[in-house]
Coordinates of C-alpha atoms in Angstrom, one line a residue:
M1 CA 0.1 15.4 -51.5
K2 CA 1.5 12.1 -50.9
N3 CA 0.4 11.3 -46.7
T4 CA 3.2 10.6 -44.6
I5 CA 3.2 7.8 -42.6
T6 CA 4.3 8.3 -38.6
L7 CA 4.8 5.5 -36.2
K8 CA 1.7 5.7 -33.5
R9 CA 1.6 8.0 -30.3
D10 CA -0.8 4.5 -28.3
L11 CA 1.3 4.3 -24.8
S12 CA 0.2 5.7 -22.0
L13 CA 2.1 6.0 -18.8
S14 CA 1.7 2.0 -17.9
H15 CA 2.5 1.2 -20.7
V16 CA 5.7 3.1 -20.6
V17 CA 6.4 2.6 -17.1
T18 CA 6.6 -1.4 -17.7
M19 CA 8.6 -1.1 -20.3
G20 CA 11.6 0.6 -19.8
L21 CA 11.1 -1.7 -16.2
A22 CA 11.3 -4.8 -18.2
W23 CA 14.1 -3.8 -20.4
M24 CA 15.7 -2.7 -17.1
S25 CA 14.7 -6.3 -15.8
P26 CA 13.7 -6.6 -12.3
M27 CA 15.2 -10.3 -11.8
I28 CA 18.6 -7.9 -12.2
F29 CA 18.8 -7.9 -8.4
F30 CA 19.6 -11.9 -8.1
T31 CA 21.5 -12.5 -11.5
S32 CA 24.3 -9.8 -10.3
F33 CA 23.4 -11.0 -6.8
G34 CA 26.6 -12.2 -6.3
V35 CA 28.9 -10.3 -7.8
L36 CA 27.2 -6.8 -6.4
H37 CA 28.1 -9.0 -2.5
D38 CA 31.5 -9.6 -2.9
S39 CA 32.2 -6.1 -4.3
S40 CA 30.1 -4.2 -1.8
G41 CA 32.1 -6.6 0.5
G42 CA 28.1 -7.7 2.6
M43 CA 27.0 -4.5 2.7
L44 CA 25.0 -5.1 -0.3
L45 CA 22.1 -2.6 1.1
A46 CA 23.5 0.2 1.6
A47 CA 25.5 -0.4 -2.0
Y48 CA 21.8 0.7 -3.5
A49 CA 21.1 3.6 -1.3
L50 CA 24.6 5.0 -3.0
A51 CA 23.6 4.2 -6.3
F52 CA 20.1 5.0 -6.0
I53 CA 20.8 8.4 -5.4
A54 CA 24.0 8.5 -8.0
I55 CA 21.4 7.8 -10.5
L56 CA 18.8 10.3 -8.9
F57 CA 20.7 12.4 -10.3
T58 CA 20.8 11.2 -14.2
A59 CA 17.1 10.7 -14.1
A60 CA 16.2 14.1 -13.0
S61 CA 18.2 15.4 -16.1
Y62 CA 17.0 13.4 -18.8
G63 CA 13.2 14.3 -17.9
Q64 CA 13.8 18.2 -17.7
M65 CA 15.2 17.3 -21.3
A66 CA 11.9 14.4 -22.5
R67 CA 9.9 18.0 -21.2
A68 CA 11.9 20.3 -23.5
F69 CA 12.1 17.9 -26.5
P70 CA 8.9 16.0 -26.6
V71 CA 11.2 13.6 -29.6
S72 CA 12.4 10.2 -29.6
G73 CA 16.7 9.9 -30.0
S74 CA 16.8 10.5 -26.3
A75 CA 20.5 11.1 -26.0
Y76 CA 21.0 11.7 -29.4
T77 CA 18.4 14.2 -29.3
Y78 CA 19.1 15.7 -26.4
V79 CA 22.4 17.1 -26.8
S80 CA 22.1 17.8 -30.8
K81 CA 19.8 20.1 -29.9
A82 CA 20.9 21.3 -26.2
M83 CA 24.8 21.8 -27.7
N84 CA 25.9 20.9 -30.8
P85 CA 24.6 18.3 -33.7
F86 CA 27.9 17.0 -34.6
L87 CA 28.5 15.6 -30.7
G88 CA 25.3 14.8 -30.3
F89 CA 26.4 13.0 -33.0
L90 CA 28.7 11.2 -32.1
V91 CA 26.4 10.8 -28.3
G92 CA 24.9 8.9 -30.6
W93 CA 25.9 7.2 -32.2
A94 CA 28.5 6.1 -28.9
I95 CA 24.5 5.4 -27.2
L96 CA 23.5 2.7 -30.1
L97 CA 26.3 0.3 -28.6
D98 CA 24.4 0.5 -25.6
Y99 CA 20.3 0.3 -27.1
L100 CA 22.6 -2.5 -29.7
F101 CA 23.9 -4.9 -27.9
S102 CA 21.1 -4.9 -24.7
C103 CA 19.8 -6.7 -27.8
I104 CA 22.3 -9.0 -27.9
V105 CA 23.1 -9.8 -24.1
A106 CA 19.4 -10.7 -23.9
V107 CA 19.9 -13.6 -27.1
L108 CA 22.5 -14.3 -25.5
M109 CA 21.7 -14.8 -21.7
F110 CA 18.1 -16.4 -23.2
G111 CA 20.4 -19.2 -24.6
V112 CA 22.4 -19.9 -22.3
N113 CA 19.8 -20.3 -19.5
L114 CA 17.8 -22.4 -21.5
N115 CA 20.4 -24.5 -22.4
A116 CA 21.9 -25.1 -19.2
Q117 CA 17.8 -26.8 -18.5
F118 CA 18.1 -28.7 -21.6
P119 CA 21.7 -29.5 -22.3
A120 CA 20.1 -31.7 -25.4
V121 CA 19.6 -28.9 -27.0
P122 CA 21.6 -26.2 -28.3
S123 CA 22.3 -22.5 -27.0
S124 CA 22.2 -21.5 -30.5
V125 CA 18.8 -22.8 -31.5
W126 CA 16.9 -20.8 -28.5
I127 CA 19.0 -17.2 -29.3
I128 CA 17.6 -17.8 -33.0
L129 CA 13.8 -18.3 -31.8
L130 CA 14.1 -15.5 -29.6
T131 CA 15.6 -13.9 -32.1
L132 CA 12.8 -14.7 -34.2
I133 CA 10.0 -14.1 -31.5
V134 CA 11.3 -10.9 -30.9
M135 CA 11.6 -9.5 -34.1
I136 CA 7.5 -10.5 -35.1
I137 CA 6.2 -9.1 -31.5
N138 CA 8.3 -5.9 -32.7
V139 CA 6.5 -5.9 -36.2
I140 CA 3.2 -6.4 -34.9
G141 CA 3.3 -3.0 -32.7
I142 CA 5.0 -1.3 -30.0
K143 CA 0.7 -1.8 -28.6
P144 CA 0.7 -5.6 -28.3
L145 CA 4.5 -5.8 -27.6
A146 CA 3.8 -3.1 -25.0
N147 CA 1.3 -5.4 -23.9
I148 CA 2.2 -8.2 -23.5
S149 CA 6.4 -6.5 -21.7
K150 CA 3.4 -5.4 -19.1
L151 CA 2.4 -9.2 -17.9
F152 CA 6.3 -10.1 -18.1
V153 CA 7.1 -7.7 -15.4
F154 CA 3.5 -8.0 -13.6
M155 CA 5.9 -11.3 -13.3
Q156 CA 8.9 -10.3 -12.2
I157 CA 7.2 -7.7 -9.3
L158 CA 4.6 -10.7 -8.8
F159 CA 8.0 -13.2 -7.7
I160 CA 9.8 -10.1 -6.1
A161 CA 7.0 -9.8 -4.0
G162 CA 6.4 -13.4 -2.7
F163 CA 10.4 -14.2 -1.8
C164 CA 10.2 -10.5 -0.3
G165 CA 6.7 -13.0 1.9
L166 CA 9.1 -15.6 2.5
L167 CA 11.3 -13.7 3.6
V168 CA 9.5 -11.7 6.3
Y169 CA 7.4 -15.6 7.3
K170 CA 11.3 -16.5 7.7
A171 CA 12.9 -13.8 9.7
L172 CA 9.3 -13.9 12.2
E173 CA 9.5 -18.1 12.4
G174 CA 13.0 -18.0 13.4
G175 CA 13.1 -14.4 15.2
I176 CA 15.5 -12.2 14.4
T177 CA 18.4 -12.2 15.2
A178 CA 20.6 -9.3 12.5
D179 CA 20.7 -5.8 13.4
L180 CA 17.7 -3.9 12.9
N181 CA 19.4 -1.1 11.7
P182 CA 19.3 -0.8 7.6
L183 CA 22.0 0.6 6.8
A184 CA 24.0 -1.2 9.9
A185 CA 27.9 -1.6 9.1
Q186 CA 30.1 -5.4 9.0
E187 CA 32.5 -4.8 10.9
G188 CA 36.3 -4.4 8.5
V189 CA 34.9 -3.7 5.8
P190 CA 35.6 0.2 4.7
F191 CA 33.8 3.1 2.7
S192 CA 35.7 2.4 -0.4
A193 CA 34.8 -1.3 0.0
I194 CA 30.7 0.2 -0.2
L195 CA 30.7 2.4 -3.4
A196 CA 32.8 0.3 -5.1
G197 CA 29.7 -1.6 -4.9
A198 CA 27.4 1.3 -5.1
S199 CA 29.1 2.2 -8.4
L200 CA 28.5 -1.6 -9.9
V201 CA 24.8 -1.4 -8.3
C202 CA 24.3 1.4 -10.6
F203 CA 24.2 -0.3 -13.9
S204 CA 21.2 -2.0 -11.8
F205 CA 19.1 1.0 -12.9
L206 CA 20.7 0.8 -16.8
G207 CA 17.1 1.4 -18.8
F208 CA 15.2 4.6 -17.7
D209 CA 16.9 5.8 -20.4
S210 CA 15.1 3.7 -22.8
I211 CA 11.6 5.4 -23.1
T212 CA 13.0 8.0 -24.6
T213 CA 13.9 6.5 -28.2
M214 CA 8.9 7.1 -27.5
A215 CA 8.1 10.0 -27.2
E216 CA 7.0 10.2 -30.1
E217 CA 4.5 6.9 -29.8
T218 CA 3.3 8.3 -27.0
K219 CA 0.1 10.3 -25.6
D220 CA 1.3 13.7 -24.0
P221 CA 4.6 12.8 -23.5
R222 CA 6.3 16.3 -22.9
K223 CA 4.0 15.4 -18.8
T224 CA 3.7 11.0 -19.3
I225 CA 8.2 10.1 -20.2
P226 CA 9.8 12.7 -17.4
R227 CA 6.6 11.1 -15.1
A228 CA 7.6 7.3 -16.3
I229 CA 10.8 8.3 -15.4
L230 CA 10.6 8.9 -11.6
L231 CA 8.2 6.4 -11.2
I232 CA 11.3 3.6 -13.2
V233 CA 13.7 4.4 -10.9
L234 CA 11.9 4.5 -7.9
S235 CA 10.1 1.1 -7.7
A236 CA 13.3 -0.1 -9.4
G237 CA 14.7 0.8 -5.5
V238 CA 11.6 0.3 -3.3
M239 CA 12.5 -2.5 -5.0
Y240 CA 16.2 -3.7 -4.5
F241 CA 16.1 -1.3 -0.9
V242 CA 13.0 -4.2 0.3
T243 CA 14.7 -7.0 -0.5
A244 CA 18.1 -6.4 -0.2
Y245 CA 17.0 -5.4 3.7
L246 CA 15.0 -8.8 4.3
I247 CA 18.1 -10.7 2.8
Q248 CA 20.2 -9.2 5.2
L249 CA 18.2 -9.9 8.1
T250 CA 16.2 -14.1 6.9
A251 CA 20.6 -15.5 5.3
P252 CA 23.1 -12.4 6.6
G253 CA 25.9 -14.7 6.9
F254 CA 24.8 -15.9 3.6
S255 CA 27.1 -17.9 1.8
Y256 CA 27.4 -19.5 -1.7
V257 CA 29.5 -21.5 -3.5
N258 CA 29.7 -20.1 -7.6
V259 CA 29.2 -16.5 -7.3
D260 CA 28.2 -16.0 -11.2
S261 CA 25.4 -18.6 -10.1
A262 CA 24.6 -17.2 -6.3
G263 CA 20.9 -16.3 -6.6
Y264 CA 19.7 -19.0 -8.0
E265 CA 21.8 -20.7 -4.7
L266 CA 19.6 -18.0 -2.5
M267 CA 17.4 -19.9 -3.5
Q268 CA 17.7 -23.2 -2.7
N269 CA 19.2 -22.8 0.8
L270 CA 15.9 -21.0 1.2
G271 CA 13.2 -22.9 -0.6
G272 CA 14.0 -25.5 -2.1
S273 CA 14.1 -26.8 -5.5
L274 CA 10.5 -25.6 -5.8
L275 CA 11.0 -22.5 -5.3
A276 CA 14.7 -22.7 -7.4
G277 CA 12.5 -23.7 -9.9
I278 CA 10.2 -21.4 -10.4
F279 CA 12.9 -18.5 -9.9
T280 CA 14.7 -19.8 -12.9
F281 CA 11.9 -19.4 -14.8
V282 CA 10.9 -16.0 -14.0
I283 CA 14.3 -15.3 -15.2
I284 CA 13.2 -16.2 -18.7
F285 CA 10.5 -14.3 -19.1
S286 CA 12.5 -11.7 -18.1
I287 CA 15.7 -12.0 -20.4
L288 CA 12.8 -12.6 -22.9
S289 CA 10.5 -8.3 -21.6
Q290 CA 14.6 -7.5 -22.0
G291 CA 15.0 -8.8 -25.1
L292 CA 11.6 -7.0 -26.6
S293 CA 12.3 -4.3 -25.3
S294 CA 15.4 -3.6 -25.6
M295 CA 14.6 -3.7 -29.8
T296 CA 11.8 -0.6 -29.8
T297 CA 15.1 1.0 -28.8
V298 CA 17.5 0.8 -30.6
T299 CA 15.2 0.6 -33.9
R300 CA 14.2 4.2 -32.7
L301 CA 17.1 5.8 -32.4
L302 CA 17.7 3.7 -35.2
F303 CA 14.6 6.0 -36.6
V304 CA 15.3 9.1 -35.6
M305 CA 18.7 8.8 -37.1
G306 CA 17.7 8.4 -40.9
R307 CA 15.9 11.5 -40.1
T308 CA 18.1 13.0 -39.2
S309 CA 20.0 12.0 -42.6
L310 CA 22.7 11.2 -40.6
L311 CA 21.9 7.6 -41.8
P312 CA 20.4 6.8 -45.1
Q313 CA 15.9 7.6 -45.2
R314 CA 15.6 4.2 -44.9
F315 CA 15.8 4.0 -41.6
A316 CA 13.2 6.7 -41.3
S317 CA 11.0 4.3 -43.1
V318 CA 7.3 3.5 -40.9
H319 CA 5.4 0.8 -42.2
P320 CA 2.2 1.2 -43.9
K321 CA 0.4 -1.0 -41.9
F322 CA 1.7 -2.0 -38.6
R323 CA 2.7 1.5 -37.7
T324 CA 6.5 0.2 -36.8
P325 CA 9.9 0.5 -38.5
V326 CA 10.1 -2.6 -40.6
F327 CA 13.3 -2.4 -42.2
N328 CA 15.3 -0.8 -39.1
I329 CA 13.8 -4.2 -36.9
V330 CA 14.1 -6.9 -40.0
L331 CA 18.0 -5.5 -39.6
M332 CA 18.7 -5.2 -35.7
S333 CA 17.1 -8.7 -36.2
I334 CA 20.3 -10.1 -37.9
V335 CA 22.9 -7.9 -36.2
S336 CA 21.6 -9.7 -33.1
L337 CA 22.6 -13.3 -34.0
S338 CA 25.8 -12.4 -33.9
A339 CA 25.1 -13.9 -30.5
L340 CA 25.7 -16.6 -31.6
F341 CA 29.9 -15.9 -31.5
I342 CA 30.0 -12.4 -29.5
S343 CA 30.8 -13.7 -25.5
L344 CA 29.1 -11.5 -22.9
E345 CA 31.6 -10.1 -21.4
T346 CA 32.0 -8.2 -24.3
A347 CA 28.6 -7.1 -24.5
I348 CA 28.3 -5.9 -21.8
K349 CA 31.6 -3.9 -22.0
F350 CA 30.4 -2.2 -25.3
V351 CA 26.5 -1.4 -22.8
S352 CA 28.6 -0.3 -20.8
F353 CA 30.1 2.5 -22.5
G354 CA 27.9 3.6 -24.6
A355 CA 26.0 3.5 -21.5
L356 CA 28.2 5.8 -19.2
T357 CA 29.1 8.0 -22.7
A358 CA 24.9 9.6 -23.0
F359 CA 24.5 9.4 -19.5
L360 CA 27.8 12.0 -18.8
F361 CA 26.5 14.4 -22.1
V362 CA 22.5 13.9 -21.1
N363 CA 23.7 15.5 -17.5
L364 CA 25.7 18.2 -19.4
S365 CA 22.9 19.1 -21.9
V366 CA 20.8 20.6 -19.3
I367 CA 22.8 23.2 -18.3
A368 CA 23.7 24.0 -22.2
H369 CA 20.3 24.4 -22.6
Y370 CA 18.1 26.0 -19.3
M371 CA 21.7 27.7 -18.1
I372 CA 23.1 29.0 -21.4
R373 CA 20.9 29.1 -23.6
Q374 CA 17.6 30.0 -22.3
K375 CA 19.2 32.3 -19.0
Q376 CA 17.4 30.3 -16.6
R377 CA 19.1 31.4 -13.7
S378 CA 16.8 31.9 -10.7
P379 CA 18.2 29.5 -7.4
R380 CA 15.7 26.8 -8.2
D381 CA 17.1 26.4 -12.6
I382 CA 20.5 26.7 -10.6
L383 CA 20.0 24.2 -7.8
F384 CA 18.1 21.9 -10.2
R385 CA 19.5 23.3 -13.9
F386 CA 22.5 23.2 -12.2
I387 CA 24.2 21.1 -9.1
C388 CA 22.0 18.5 -9.9
P389 CA 22.6 18.0 -13.0
L390 CA 26.7 18.5 -12.8
S391 CA 26.8 16.5 -9.7
G392 CA 25.1 13.6 -11.6
A393 CA 28.4 13.8 -14.6
G394 CA 29.7 14.2 -12.6
F395 CA 29.7 10.2 -10.2
V396 CA 28.6 9.1 -13.9
L397 CA 33.2 10.4 -14.7
Y398 CA 32.9 8.1 -12.1
L399 CA 31.9 5.1 -13.3
I400 CA 33.9 6.1 -16.1
A401 CA 37.4 5.9 -15.1
L402 CA 36.1 2.9 -13.1
L403 CA 36.2 1.7 -16.2
D404 CA 38.6 -1.8 -17.8
S405 CA 41.3 -0.4 -20.7
A406 CA 39.3 -3.1 -22.9
S407 CA 35.8 -1.2 -21.8
L408 CA 37.6 2.0 -22.8
M409 CA 39.6 0.6 -26.0
L410 CA 36.6 -0.8 -27.0
G411 CA 34.1 2.3 -26.4
A412 CA 37.2 3.8 -28.6
G413 CA 36.9 1.6 -31.5
W414 CA 33.7 2.3 -32.3
L415 CA 33.4 6.1 -31.4
A416 CA 35.7 6.2 -34.6
A417 CA 34.4 4.1 -36.7
G418 CA 31.6 6.3 -36.1
L419 CA 33.6 9.3 -36.9
V420 CA 35.0 7.8 -40.2
Y421 CA 31.5 7.3 -41.5
Y422 CA 30.8 10.5 -40.2
G423 CA 33.3 12.0 -43.0
I424 CA 32.1 9.6 -45.0
R425 CA 28.4 11.0 -44.8
K426 CA 29.1 14.3 -45.6
F427 CA 31.6 14.6 -48.5
V428 CA 28.1 12.6 -50.7
S429 CA 26.2 14.9 -48.7
S430 CA 28.6 17.6 -50.8
S431 CA 29.3 16.3 -53.7
K432 CA 25.4 16.0 -54.2
E433 CA 25.1 19.0 -53.3
S434 CA 27.2 20.7 -55.6
P435 CA 26.8 22.0 -59.1
A436 CA 26.5 19.4 -61.6
H437 CA 27.2 21.5 -64.3
V438 CA 29.3 24.8 -65.1
V439 CA 26.7 27.9 -66.5
T440 CA 28.4 29.9 -68.8
E441 CA 27.9 33.6 -69.7
S442 CA 25.6 34.2 -73.3

């Protein structure tokens, strides 16, 4: 009898948390500082507070579904089992956009940043180099990858802690002149502006869902995955809140020349060229860790879709030595090289559409599974398994409505391609199952 080779269950709670934070990249606070500061009318802390409350509903829904179905597959698995397999395929196809293009975004940003530091070396060289590094580390095994991600995440947290320490020192040295109220409104800033800022800030929390694809490589996933989701969102929230508050106290009137490089300008303003140089160094490694985690996420989703025959069985293969889906890793590494010719703006639009679609249906799947199928309707269930996920779904719908027409068109085109693929796959499958010959009576 042939033994089935499975993924290796190696990940502890700390591994899973750091893998999620690596995908999220805490340094995104600085890389998106200018855009988010402008969109919220300078009320960045208030925008982060609103976004945190809103995203917490969806994070709780992922935790609920991870307990019910402690297997890999993320939104694809949850919606398939709780609602409908066909709907699950569409959601899985949509989330594939998020996970796949996150890899492309990571290698593209790596190339852009390194090219800015070393103009003599084309960005294409850095893109190919990072793709090879990410591929090799992912092939070797999940635990070495998780340990590397842990190191890079620790590097980011250490930088953020040091930066906050510098802000505290400057605040005490120069005297605090700003309002100590963390949510103090600036004159002339309407609540609608803060809400608009919060809608963009939500994307700083993307990544907590990625760890659900690693359930079959996690020890005791039924408990570990929900705990990790909560820790990831809370950790990110604390880092964002504290940093935004201290900037508000220390540099309330800070202005920047270029919205895209506002974070770098902030470093130069507060710490000179030394801090700016360290900042750039940490950013590069944060992008590397995001690329590693993104590759893990997309290859595990493909693994589950291959195992359920929605993709060819080849996608469900596991290397006997490394216990990783090597075929998926190599294939996705090749796809990641599309960063050589795709624009960053287009890639980000695909990520946004895929993530929000998955968030919407995971919230709804909680209601479908617990309230409808399991008929769990106690007052506690109504609060946590109906009102909370419904609130999460409502906010996600609001975010989807804010996407520009190009994002919606790209997403619709991708779903249409998925429907065509699904139809062809089902037709081929039914043809194979039909009798190959006619049986006649004797």
